[in-house]
Amino acid sequence: MSFDHLQDQIRSLKNPTVAGLDTRVEYMPSFLLKKYTSRYGETLEAAAQAVLEFDCGLIDALTGVVPAVKPQAAYFECLGWRGMQVMEQVMGYAKEKGMFVIADIKRGDIGTTAAAYSEGWLGMTRVGSTDCPVFNADCVTLNGYMGSDAVKPFLRDCITQNKSAFVLAKTSNPSSVELQDMVAGDRLVYTAMGDLIQRWGADTIGKYGYTSLGAVIGATHPSVLKELRRRLDKTFFLVPGYGAQGGTAADVSCAFDELGRGAIVNASRSILCAWQKTGKDGRDYQEAARAAAEKMRDEILEYVTIM
């Protein structure tokens, strides 16, 4: 199963973290953007090419430190078709470097639409008699609040393509309480969703004891992490909210099992924008990103021992 591959990567690097690629134009050093605006003008093409160089530079810097990257589709979509082309290139480059790639797309539709999304991001699109890979992510994020119809097409591709998916359960944003903390019978909504995620993936348990369907649980809710880790013993966790959103190493330590497995912690801006704190012009963005990623890893390993 795909999460077996991710856990293998985590154990190899002794680092249970993923770097989110949420690149906006203002997150990049000005010299990098100017390199392309001088060629293409202040256009989407210039922005897309700058993002491509910046993200690939980050991947180069983080190779051998972090096991995975998580490109967020929204930041590529806002650059139009050029941005989506760059996202495909960035994902391919990360895979060439041996990284596990989580496409942060948070899709949540039903029927043939969900199936088409899954074909594009995890599976294959048939052209005549040929099955063609498209974005070919190792994993995606999903919104399962429309129920199993929104997840089953992805789960089928997880099984046939040896892929995986993280489904939103308890997110890190403050307003998540408006719905996710409501009482649903004898449970809270996020608990009910967590139970569904584990049930939907029950037949896909891999060698580490985790299914192909994981859950997104925010680092800003450590008590929830602890509660759901006990409850969802076969569910791999993606934990956003570390760093810029306020989550700490102590907070996320509750996400791991007794062997230090079963979770990966995301940080985005604290790595992408690390160069902004060095007092230089950003030409050190790779070194700054690597140092920030190593610092995050070391902070978490003070609380978590990976076996």
Tab-separated table of C-alpha atoms in Angstrom:
chain	number	residue	atom	x	y	z
A	1	MET	CA	0.000	0.000	0.000
A	2	SER	CA	1.114	3.549	-0.688
A	3	PHE	CA	1.392	4.593	2.967
A	4	ASP	CA	3.857	1.728	3.396
A	5	HIS	CA	6.110	3.506	0.918
A	6	LEU	CA	5.679	6.804	2.786
A	7	GLN	CA	6.457	5.166	6.128
A	8	ASP	CA	9.525	3.525	4.601
A	9	GLN	CA	10.705	6.971	3.478
A	10	ILE	CA	10.045	8.454	6.910
A	11	ARG	CA	11.990	5.683	8.628
A	12	SER	CA	14.878	5.982	6.171
A	13	LEU	CA	15.300	9.721	6.751
A	14	LYS	CA	14.172	9.658	10.401
A	15	ASN	CA	11.914	12.561	9.549
A	16	PRO	CA	8.093	12.448	9.777
A	17	THR	CA	7.518	15.767	7.987
A	18	VAL	CA	6.265	17.015	4.642
A	19	ALA	CA	7.056	20.370	3.061
A	20	GLY	CA	4.002	22.135	1.678
A	21	LEU	CA	4.597	23.884	-1.631
A	22	ASP	CA	2.133	26.765	-1.262
A	23	THR	CA	4.139	29.207	-3.339
A	24	ARG	CA	2.733	32.674	-3.949
A	25	VAL	CA	4.569	35.350	-5.919
A	26	GLU	CA	5.224	37.338	-2.748
A	27	TYR	CA	6.841	34.312	-1.096
A	28	MET	CA	9.655	34.268	-3.643
A	29	PRO	CA	12.796	36.431	-3.596
A	30	SER	CA	12.387	39.480	-5.822
A	31	PHE	CA	15.473	38.651	-7.880
A	32	LEU	CA	13.843	35.407	-9.001
A	33	LEU	CA	10.628	37.051	-10.183
A	34	LYS	CA	12.553	39.841	-11.934
A	35	LYS	CA	14.514	37.211	-13.853
A	36	TYR	CA	11.291	36.210	-15.595
A	37	THR	CA	9.397	39.526	-15.726
A	38	SER	CA	12.347	40.945	-17.634
A	39	ARG	CA	11.727	38.228	-20.208
A	40	TYR	CA	7.927	37.885	-20.223
A	41	GLY	CA	6.734	41.116	-18.603
A	42	GLU	CA	4.474	41.176	-15.535
A	43	THR	CA	2.449	38.221	-16.777
A	44	LEU	CA	1.164	34.878	-15.587
A	45	GLU	CA	3.849	33.235	-17.707
A	46	ALA	CA	6.564	35.066	-15.768
A	47	ALA	CA	5.002	34.124	-12.438
A	48	ALA	CA	4.607	30.476	-13.441
A	49	GLN	CA	8.209	30.154	-14.592
A	50	ALA	CA	9.455	31.790	-11.392
A	51	VAL	CA	7.383	29.377	-9.298
A	52	LEU	CA	8.803	26.460	-11.271
A	53	GLU	CA	12.389	27.517	-10.563
A	54	PHE	CA	11.661	28.329	-6.919
A	55	ASP	CA	9.841	25.075	-6.182
A	56	CYS	CA	12.392	22.914	-7.966
A	57	GLY	CA	15.120	24.752	-6.089
A	58	LEU	CA	13.354	23.965	-2.840
A	59	ILE	CA	13.058	20.307	-3.821
A	60	ASP	CA	16.797	20.205	-4.544
A	61	ALA	CA	17.495	21.727	-1.134
A	62	LEU	CA	15.142	19.420	0.745
A	63	THR	CA	16.093	16.152	-0.941
A	64	GLY	CA	17.616	13.877	1.663
A	65	VAL	CA	15.987	15.828	4.501
A	66	VAL	CA	12.225	15.561	4.031
A	67	PRO	CA	10.566	12.432	2.646
A	68	ALA	CA	7.651	14.183	0.983
A	69	VAL	CA	6.323	17.380	-0.550
A	70	LYS	CA	2.729	18.583	-0.721
A	71	PRO	CA	2.029	20.961	-3.614
A	72	GLN	CA	-1.211	22.881	-2.998
A	73	ALA	CA	-3.237	23.085	-6.212
A	74	ALA	CA	-4.790	26.478	-5.412
A	75	TYR	CA	-1.474	28.296	-5.729
A	76	PHE	CA	-0.942	26.818	-9.176
A	77	GLU	CA	-4.550	27.235	-10.302
A	78	CYS	CA	-4.393	30.989	-9.639
A	79	LEU	CA	-1.835	31.154	-12.461
A	80	GLY	CA	-4.209	29.494	-14.936
A	81	TRP	CA	-3.227	26.702	-17.291
A	82	ARG	CA	0.416	27.730	-17.032
A	83	GLY	CA	0.287	27.146	-13.297
A	84	MET	CA	-1.232	23.697	-13.708
A	85	GLN	CA	1.473	22.803	-16.198
A	86	VAL	CA	4.059	23.917	-13.656
A	87	MET	CA	2.361	21.848	-10.944
A	88	GLU	CA	2.681	18.760	-13.135
A	89	GLN	CA	6.352	19.569	-13.733
A	90	VAL	CA	7.036	20.185	-10.037
A	91	MET	CA	5.385	16.915	-9.045
A	92	GLY	CA	7.340	15.005	-11.657
A	93	TYR	CA	10.588	16.598	-10.521
A	94	ALA	CA	9.929	15.689	-6.884
A	95	LYS	CA	9.247	12.087	-7.849
A	96	GLU	CA	12.481	11.984	-9.861
A	97	LYS	CA	14.258	13.025	-6.654
A	98	GLY	CA	12.661	10.108	-4.787
A	99	MET	CA	10.135	12.151	-2.819
A	100	PHE	CA	6.614	11.030	-1.951
A	101	VAL	CA	4.177	13.495	-3.542
A	102	ILE	CA	0.896	14.479	-1.879
A	103	ALA	CA	-1.284	16.554	-4.213
A	104	ASP	CA	-3.262	18.857	-1.939
A	105	ILE	CA	-6.438	19.148	-4.021
A	106	LYS	CA	-9.224	18.621	-1.432
A	107	ARG	CA	-11.639	17.347	-4.062
A	108	GLY	CA	-15.096	16.304	-2.909
A	109	ASP	CA	-17.560	15.454	-5.669
A	110	ILE	CA	-19.616	12.400	-6.583
A	111	GLY	CA	-20.220	9.878	-9.334
A	112	THR	CA	-18.498	10.230	-12.677
A	113	THR	CA	-17.063	13.599	-11.646
A	114	ALA	CA	-15.238	12.070	-8.686
A	115	ALA	CA	-14.053	9.265	-10.944
A	116	ALA	CA	-12.666	11.793	-13.439
A	117	TYR	CA	-10.858	13.681	-10.681
A	118	SER	CA	-9.333	10.432	-9.490
A	119	GLU	CA	-8.256	9.459	-13.004
A	120	GLY	CA	-6.480	12.781	-13.349
A	121	TRP	CA	-4.701	12.831	-10.011
A	122	LEU	CA	-4.134	9.173	-9.073
A	123	GLY	CA	-5.108	6.886	-11.932
A	124	MET	CA	-5.024	6.871	-15.718
A	125	THR	CA	-6.973	8.567	-18.487
A	126	ARG	CA	-7.757	6.291	-21.424
A	127	VAL	CA	-7.023	7.648	-24.889
A	128	GLY	CA	-8.146	5.083	-27.446
A	129	SER	CA	-6.614	1.843	-26.231
A	130	THR	CA	-3.885	3.494	-24.143
A	131	ASP	CA	-4.047	4.342	-20.431
A	132	CYS	CA	-2.131	7.574	-19.856
A	133	PRO	CA	-0.931	8.778	-16.435
A	134	VAL	CA	-1.769	12.433	-15.815
A	135	PHE	CA	-0.558	14.162	-12.618
A	136	ASN	CA	0.379	10.771	-11.145
A	137	ALA	CA	0.485	11.830	-7.493
A	138	ASP	CA	1.301	9.252	-4.842
A	139	CYS	CA	-1.481	10.613	-2.661
A	140	VAL	CA	-4.224	13.257	-2.650
A	141	THR	CA	-6.282	15.129	-0.080
A	142	LEU	CA	-10.071	14.796	-0.213
A	143	ASN	CA	-13.164	16.349	1.317
A	144	GLY	CA	-15.373	13.427	2.325
A	145	TYR	CA	-18.231	15.421	3.777
A	146	MET	CA	-20.436	14.418	0.804
A	147	GLY	CA	-20.101	10.835	2.001
A	148	SER	CA	-18.636	7.668	0.541
A	149	ASP	CA	-19.680	8.577	-3.031
A	150	ALA	CA	-16.983	11.241	-2.964
A	151	VAL	CA	-14.280	8.850	-1.783
A	152	LYS	CA	-14.933	5.459	-3.383
A	153	PRO	CA	-13.602	6.330	-6.866
A	154	PHE	CA	-10.344	7.471	-5.295
A	155	LEU	CA	-10.197	4.398	-3.092
A	156	ARG	CA	-10.516	2.191	-6.176
A	157	ASP	CA	-7.530	3.897	-7.750
A	158	CYS	CA	-5.644	3.693	-4.453
A	159	ILE	CA	-6.040	-0.072	-4.629
A	160	THR	CA	-5.297	-0.573	-8.327
A	161	GLN	CA	-2.495	1.998	-8.583
A	162	ASN	CA	-0.925	1.502	-5.142
A	163	LYS	CA	-1.790	5.064	-4.123
A	164	SER	CA	-3.372	6.663	-1.041
A	165	ALA	CA	-5.556	9.565	0.098
A	166	PHE	CA	-6.023	11.758	3.144
A	167	VAL	CA	-9.619	12.709	3.945
A	168	LEU	CA	-10.476	15.820	5.962
A	169	ALA	CA	-11.642	14.984	9.490
A	170	LYS	CA	-10.661	17.750	11.938
A	171	THR	CA	-9.022	20.679	10.196
A	172	SER	CA	-6.703	23.277	11.729
A	173	ASN	CA	-8.686	26.429	10.866
A	174	PRO	CA	-10.490	28.173	13.767
A	175	SER	CA	-13.953	28.027	12.170
A	176	SER	CA	-13.793	24.229	11.853
A	177	VAL	CA	-15.711	24.160	15.142
A	178	GLU	CA	-18.795	25.539	13.381
A	179	LEU	CA	-19.470	22.154	11.806
A	180	GLN	CA	-16.859	19.622	12.825
A	181	ASP	CA	-17.451	20.036	16.573
A	182	MET	CA	-21.235	19.719	16.375
A	183	VAL	CA	-22.850	16.771	18.131
A	184	ALA	CA	-23.992	13.995	15.803
A	185	GLY	CA	-25.855	11.417	17.878
A	186	ASP	CA	-23.415	10.105	20.452
A	187	ARG	CA	-20.350	11.569	18.704
A	188	LEU	CA	-18.975	14.821	17.390
A	189	VAL	CA	-19.022	15.292	13.627
A	190	TYR	CA	-15.234	15.015	13.298
A	191	THR	CA	-15.312	11.759	15.265
A	192	ALA	CA	-18.022	10.376	13.015
A	193	MET	CA	-15.952	11.349	9.980
A	194	GLY	CA	-12.859	9.707	11.429
A	195	ASP	CA	-14.809	6.513	12.033
A	196	LEU	CA	-16.060	6.576	8.443
A	197	ILE	CA	-12.552	7.064	7.056
A	198	GLN	CA	-11.259	4.030	8.947
A	199	ARG	CA	-14.276	1.973	7.899
A	200	TRP	CA	-14.044	2.961	4.228
A	201	GLY	CA	-10.414	1.854	4.067
A	202	ALA	CA	-10.737	-1.244	6.240
A	203	ASP	CA	-9.849	-3.710	3.465
A	204	THR	CA	-6.612	-1.963	2.482
A	205	ILE	CA	-4.351	-2.471	5.501
A	206	GLY	CA	-0.652	-2.505	4.647
A	207	LYS	CA	2.446	-3.933	6.302
A	208	TYR	CA	2.604	-1.171	8.933
A	209	GLY	CA	-1.015	-1.710	9.935
A	210	TYR	CA	-2.446	1.390	8.245
A	211	THR	CA	-5.079	1.594	5.524
A	212	SER	CA	-4.803	3.474	2.220
A	213	LEU	CA	-7.201	6.151	3.502
A	214	GLY	CA	-5.681	8.550	5.999
A	215	ALA	CA	-7.197	11.444	7.921
A	216	VAL	CA	-6.316	15.126	8.071
A	217	ILE	CA	-6.136	16.209	11.731
A	218	GLY	CA	-4.898	19.712	12.531
A	219	ALA	CA	-1.891	20.327	14.762
A	220	THR	CA	-3.789	23.165	16.447
A	221	HIS	CA	-6.012	20.606	18.190
A	222	PRO	CA	-3.590	18.426	20.231
A	223	SER	CA	-6.317	16.986	22.459
A	224	VAL	CA	-8.191	15.870	19.338
A	225	LEU	CA	-5.018	14.346	17.917
A	226	LYS	CA	-4.576	12.333	21.099
A	227	GLU	CA	-8.222	11.260	21.141
A	228	LEU	CA	-8.303	10.227	17.487
A	229	ARG	CA	-4.929	8.465	17.596
A	230	ARG	CA	-6.410	6.105	20.193
A	231	ARG	CA	-9.667	5.723	18.304
A	232	LEU	CA	-8.352	5.410	14.739
A	233	ASP	CA	-5.570	2.917	15.239
A	234	LYS	CA	-5.402	1.904	11.559
A	235	THR	CA	-5.564	5.399	10.076
A	236	PHE	CA	-2.512	7.355	8.945
A	237	PHE	CA	-2.634	11.064	9.868
A	238	LEU	CA	-1.656	14.128	7.878
A	239	VAL	CA	-1.117	16.903	10.426
A	240	PRO	CA	-1.184	20.468	9.040
A	241	GLY	CA	-0.849	23.626	11.104
A	242	TYR	CA	2.733	23.284	12.339
A	243	GLY	CA	4.799	26.445	12.612
A	244	ALA	CA	3.118	29.500	11.104
A	245	GLN	CA	-0.353	28.346	12.214
A	246	GLY	CA	0.775	27.744	15.788
A	247	GLY	CA	1.229	23.974	16.090
A	248	THR	CA	4.278	22.829	18.076
A	249	ALA	CA	6.353	19.669	18.322
A	250	ALA	CA	4.725	18.832	21.646
A	251	ASP	CA	1.300	19.264	20.049
A	252	VAL	CA	1.941	16.912	17.144
A	253	SER	CA	3.631	14.205	19.193
A	254	CYS	CA	0.172	12.853	20.038
A	255	ALA	CA	-0.385	11.950	16.377
A	256	PHE	CA	2.116	9.086	16.385
A	257	ASP	CA	1.724	5.525	17.593
A	258	GLU	CA	4.006	3.915	20.149
A	259	LEU	CA	6.572	3.142	17.434
A	260	GLY	CA	6.642	6.706	16.179
A	261	ARG	CA	4.675	5.779	13.080
A	262	GLY	CA	1.343	6.578	11.493
A	263	ALA	CA	1.633	10.338	10.944
A	264	ILE	CA	3.329	13.004	8.876
A	265	VAL	CA	3.444	16.674	9.882
A	266	ASN	CA	3.176	19.485	7.348
A	267	ALA	CA	4.824	22.895	7.352
A	268	SER	CA	4.606	25.311	4.459
A	269	ARG	CA	5.325	28.992	5.023
A	270	SER	CA	7.920	28.386	7.752
A	271	ILE	CA	9.990	26.544	5.121
A	272	LEU	CA	9.050	28.457	1.956
A	273	CYS	CA	9.610	31.851	3.563
A	274	ALA	CA	12.568	30.979	5.795
A	275	TRP	CA	14.807	33.159	3.611
A	276	GLN	CA	12.833	36.235	4.723
A	277	LYS	CA	14.324	35.907	8.204
A	278	THR	CA	17.998	35.683	7.236
A	279	GLY	CA	18.464	39.362	6.470
A	280	LYS	CA	19.782	38.655	2.985
A	281	ASP	CA	18.245	39.225	-0.453
A	282	GLY	CA	16.804	35.717	-0.805
A	283	ARG	CA	19.626	34.210	-2.802
A	284	ASP	CA	20.055	31.902	0.187
A	285	TYR	CA	16.454	30.624	-0.020
A	286	GLN	CA	17.572	27.029	-0.530
A	287	GLU	CA	19.922	27.012	2.438
A	288	ALA	CA	17.316	28.767	4.589
A	289	ALA	CA	14.611	26.270	3.631
A	290	ARG	CA	16.841	23.287	4.358
A	291	ALA	CA	17.833	24.722	7.736
A	292	ALA	CA	14.174	25.334	8.635
A	293	ALA	CA	13.240	21.784	7.624
A	294	GLU	CA	16.089	20.329	9.674
A	295	LYS	CA	15.060	22.437	12.665
A	296	MET	CA	11.468	21.211	12.400
A	297	ARG	CA	12.653	17.610	12.137
A	298	ASP	CA	14.918	17.961	15.168
A	299	GLU	CA	12.168	19.611	17.240
A	300	ILE	CA	9.734	16.774	16.531
A	301	LEU	CA	12.352	14.088	17.191
A	302	GLU	CA	12.753	15.472	20.704
A	303	TYR	CA	9.263	14.085	21.351
A	304	VAL	CA	8.950	11.228	18.856
A	305	THR	CA	11.228	8.211	18.360
A	306	ILE	CA	10.778	6.603	14.946
A	307	MET	CA	11.178	2.840	15.004
